[in-house]
Amino acid sequence: MATNTEIVKLESIRKEFPGVVALDGVSFSLKKGEIHALVGENGAGKSTLIKILAGIYTPTSGKITVKGKTYTHLTPSIARDLGIAVVHQELSVIDTQTVAEALFMGEITQGAGFISWKKMNTISRNFLSSLGLDLPVQQSVGSLTIAQKQLLEIARAVFQNADIVVMDEPTSSLSEAEVEFLFNVIKNLKSKGVSIIYISHRLSEVKEIADEVTVLRDGKVTGNLKRGEIDIDRIVSYMVGRKLSFKYGSHQEFRQKKMENRRIGSEILKVEHLKSGKKVKDVTFELREGEILGLFGVVGSGRTETLKAIIGAGKKDGGTIILHGQPIRLRSPYYSVKKDIGFVPEDRRYEGLIFTFNLSQNISLPTFVKRAILGMFGWVEKKLEKMLASSAIEKLRIKTPGIDSRVDALSGGNQQKVVIGKWLFSNSKILILDEPTRGIDVGAKEEIYNLILELASSGISVIFSSSELPEILMLCDRVVVFNAGRTVATFDVDSVTETEILRAATT
Amino acid sequence: MLKEELFARIWERFGTLIILLSLILIVSLLSPYFFTVDNLMQVVVQSSIFMLIGMAELFAILTAGIDLSVGSIIALTGAVMAKMMAAGWGILPSVLVGGIGLGALLGSINGTLIAVTELPPFIITLGGLTVYRGITLVITEGRPIYNYPYEFNIIFAGQWKGIPSPILVVVIAGVITHIFLKYTKTGRNIYAIGGNVKAAWLSGVRVKTHLIVAYTMSGLLSGVAALIMVARVAAAEPLAGTGYELFAIASTVIGGTSFFGGIGNVPGTIIGALVIGVINNALNILNVQTYYQQIVSGLVIIGTVYANKILIRRGEK
């Protein structure tokens, strides 16, 4: 088979968002029947590139050539007509449909306006088995496993005539055996001439499946490896070296500040061999008083689930949690709040804020829970509420029209400060932050880093979970590395290289 | 502030009141018998049950749930209370145990089932609606109970210093409920659960406990409504309160309570109940046949809630 025809060619693609350059002169080419891996840390520009290819974003400048035709930008419908399909991490198949229905996706009228189930099922069965897939076509999608759903979604893209398939982190929720199976399907597709862009954080998988690897960092291509030269160490070396951007201060100033007024005490929390659901297999780490402990791992490595299991918001299937030397079992977040543990969730809109509450009501919620008998009885202390809100606004520099303004009108950074503010004045001893800087602008990020430092120097112990290595390296004292539900290494941040951490997290 | 935004703010706060006053104005123009002291007093007394069950429903809907069993709780608590009085228990113990206490117990059963099974409140209270009605029919053998001391009717359907007792009961219950929701932590947490149950839970709010409290309060207030229901009819009817869940839901929703939870209050619910009271009264005064009354009430309920929705949303754009 001729695999040298270039089917997609992106040339000098640049994409600017207000205040950020997401892609800076990226060139990328995909050949027919090739599996081309796209690798890079969070924020490196992978998603932006994919969205440009799918016609969702219009590049600021650059050329896109698909199947010999050149465009300045694509639209979702042009992309579809060109045979480009993206299979996302979040699955889009509908649970109540049958497998055959999902495959046909609306185009099911066969004969006099009625659905011919028999015909649909036969076509589906034949098609799926041609890919080496043996899915029950008459069963509902809801009865499939996540891996099967993912395969169905890939099959559907091809069934709908896509021959350029982008797979975004397809293995993040699959077991090893399922990954093997997925790889067989991918190889099968390749032999049929389908070209695949394969996005993954798992470098060992990339090494196994990819014909070519392109590494992105800070919106630029930093490396390109062909089959035969693909080597994990080389990939990692292209990934490292990201710089955090500062708006107010500089890296040096921050490093200096980090060391001031810090006293790290004895162990306060210890997690041993924690197991929770499918995502957390064996997690062990300890947190010391006044320490900022980083939890690093790629998306889907089980950090969020670990944190939720610790505070009692997720099930705990095994292991011990030791707080102040005592083994404890926190049955729900109420008990962790009572034990002075604060939790800032990853998703502030759905888990952090109450949009029917104003700013001061949001901030006072955990304080009131703590001060009330059994978490419920007692008067709403209006004076205290006002005091909490105004000190939070002042200390966190929340930009808001007033203490009783609606939180949905605030910017992302200010909303995040409100969520952090809930815990600051409720006397928390341990503050757990899950991706606290996600989706907020550079200035607000910097303010949050400074705030975390201030908290740590006041004696609060902080767990800072992030998929952004540069911020972990800058802010944390130690880092615990997660890989597929296990803690694989713990490093002192000052005596470790980025490469070592990335290697541990991705292989 | 934009003109539209200002309008939306005013409407959000006073919209239901504006609807009520417009209704009163329209009906007053249509009939000379409406706007008299006696008749208006009558409207308030007639609406008192809607106010009580409206507040009951408010608790459920604030948590983003619903309570369909309010009408059946009225019947069951009314029957038990009447039986207790007829058996010589005395008025006060019967009211406290058989009326209010039993109401709270039935509500707490709803709440516990909702918290434990995690089934939709709609399903649990739909079950409650038929089970509680069924128990009422069993213990009354399908017949009304009126062989209890007549003083009960005088106390709860009569007057005190010229003020009708139902109004007094509503004022006391309304003030307590308002204070409970607005000034206690339990009330605050109920709003939090309705606003965003996940965020509330992660902030330490005990969601299950508060759900049980909310449905217990709902049952308790339905039990209070039973006092007035029995006293005004002068009998505990086994079919009392049939279909009242509609009035309860309508009162609180017309009063600005959001079906998604977390938004709503007692004053709004009281005004919402008055809107329904005025409609029912006006249709009587205007000699509209009973059958048509239902049609008109239904349409007015949809119209009012829709008006609320579009007028408030206009300002949010």
PDB file of N, CA and C in Angstrom, chain A residues 16 18 85 165 185 236 277 292 310 346 349 355 390 394 434 447 504:
ATOM      1  N   GLU A  16      -4.385  32.706  17.915  1.00  0.00           N
ATOM      2  CA  GLU A  16      -4.307  33.586  19.080  1.00  0.00           C
ATOM      3  C   GLU A  16      -5.667  33.655  19.739  1.00  0.00           C
ATOM      4  N   PRO A  18      -7.528  35.944  23.016  1.00  0.00           N
ATOM      5  CA  PRO A  18      -7.213  37.189  23.724  1.00  0.00           C
ATOM      6  C   PRO A  18      -6.164  36.954  24.810  1.00  0.00           C
ATOM      7  N   ALA A  85     -13.044  12.970  11.361  1.00  0.00           N
ATOM      8  CA  ALA A  85     -13.890  12.709  12.527  1.00  0.00           C
ATOM      9  C   ALA A  85     -13.034  12.703  13.777  1.00  0.00           C
ATOM     10  N   VAL A 165      -9.253   9.919  11.192  1.00  0.00           N
ATOM     11  CA  VAL A 165      -9.875   9.810  12.502  1.00  0.00           C
ATOM     12  C   VAL A 165      -8.914  10.309  13.580  1.00  0.00           C
ATOM     13  N   VAL A 185      -7.855  -3.027  16.542  1.00  0.00           N
ATOM     14  CA  VAL A 185      -8.827  -2.336  15.697  1.00  0.00           C
ATOM     15  C   VAL A 185      -8.147  -1.193  14.938  1.00  0.00           C
ATOM     16  N   VAL A 236      10.158  12.664  25.856  1.00  0.00           N
ATOM     17  CA  VAL A 236      10.110  13.441  27.096  1.00  0.00           C
ATOM     18  C   VAL A 236      11.011  14.669  26.994  1.00  0.00           C
ATOM     19  N   GLY A 277     -12.694   2.428  43.557  1.00  0.00           N
ATOM     20  CA  GLY A 277     -13.259   2.187  42.229  1.00  0.00           C
ATOM     21  C   GLY A 277     -12.212   1.655  41.263  1.00  0.00           C
ATOM     22  N   ILE A 292       3.442  22.327  50.951  1.00  0.00           N
ATOM     23  CA  ILE A 292       2.640  22.311  49.728  1.00  0.00           C
ATOM     24  C   ILE A 292       3.053  21.060  48.967  1.00  0.00           C
ATOM     25  N   ILE A 310     -10.487  10.473  49.793  1.00  0.00           N
ATOM     26  CA  ILE A 310      -9.938  10.924  51.077  1.00  0.00           C
ATOM     27  C   ILE A 310     -10.978  11.714  51.872  1.00  0.00           C
ATOM     28  N   GLU A 346     -12.326  20.296  41.224  1.00  0.00           N
ATOM     29  CA  GLU A 346     -11.832  20.560  39.888  1.00  0.00           C
ATOM     30  C   GLU A 346     -12.802  21.426  39.085  1.00  0.00           C
ATOM     31  N   ARG A 349     -17.879  25.171  38.569  1.00  0.00           N
ATOM     32  CA  ARG A 349     -19.264  25.489  38.217  1.00  0.00           C
ATOM     33  C   ARG A 349     -20.234  24.430  38.737  1.00  0.00           C
ATOM     34  N   PHE A 355     -25.023  28.747  42.419  1.00  0.00           N
ATOM     35  CA  PHE A 355     -25.329  29.963  41.676  1.00  0.00           C
ATOM     36  C   PHE A 355     -26.577  30.671  42.162  1.00  0.00           C
ATOM     37  N   SER A 390     -16.475  39.998  53.646  1.00  0.00           N
ATOM     38  CA  SER A 390     -15.623  41.148  53.358  1.00  0.00           C
ATOM     39  C   SER A 390     -14.155  40.822  53.586  1.00  0.00           C
ATOM     40  N   GLU A 394     -11.291  41.111  50.622  1.00  0.00           N
ATOM     41  CA  GLU A 394     -10.094  41.901  50.834  1.00  0.00           C
ATOM     42  C   GLU A 394      -8.837  41.042  50.692  1.00  0.00           C
ATOM     43  N   ASP A 434      -7.936  20.790  43.754  1.00  0.00           N
ATOM     44  CA  ASP A 434      -7.884  19.935  42.573  1.00  0.00           C
ATOM     45  C   ASP A 434      -7.904  20.816  41.327  1.00  0.00           C
ATOM     46  N   GLU A 447      -2.138  35.154  41.206  1.00  0.00           N
ATOM     47  CA  GLU A 447      -2.694  35.531  42.509  1.00  0.00           C
ATOM     48  C   GLU A 447      -2.982  34.286  43.339  1.00  0.00           C
ATOM     49  N   ALA A 504       8.158   9.312  34.873  1.00  0.00           N
ATOM     50  CA  ALA A 504       7.419   8.524  35.850  1.00  0.00           C
ATOM     51  C   ALA A 504       5.913   8.585  35.568  1.00  0.00           C
TER      52      ALA A 504
END
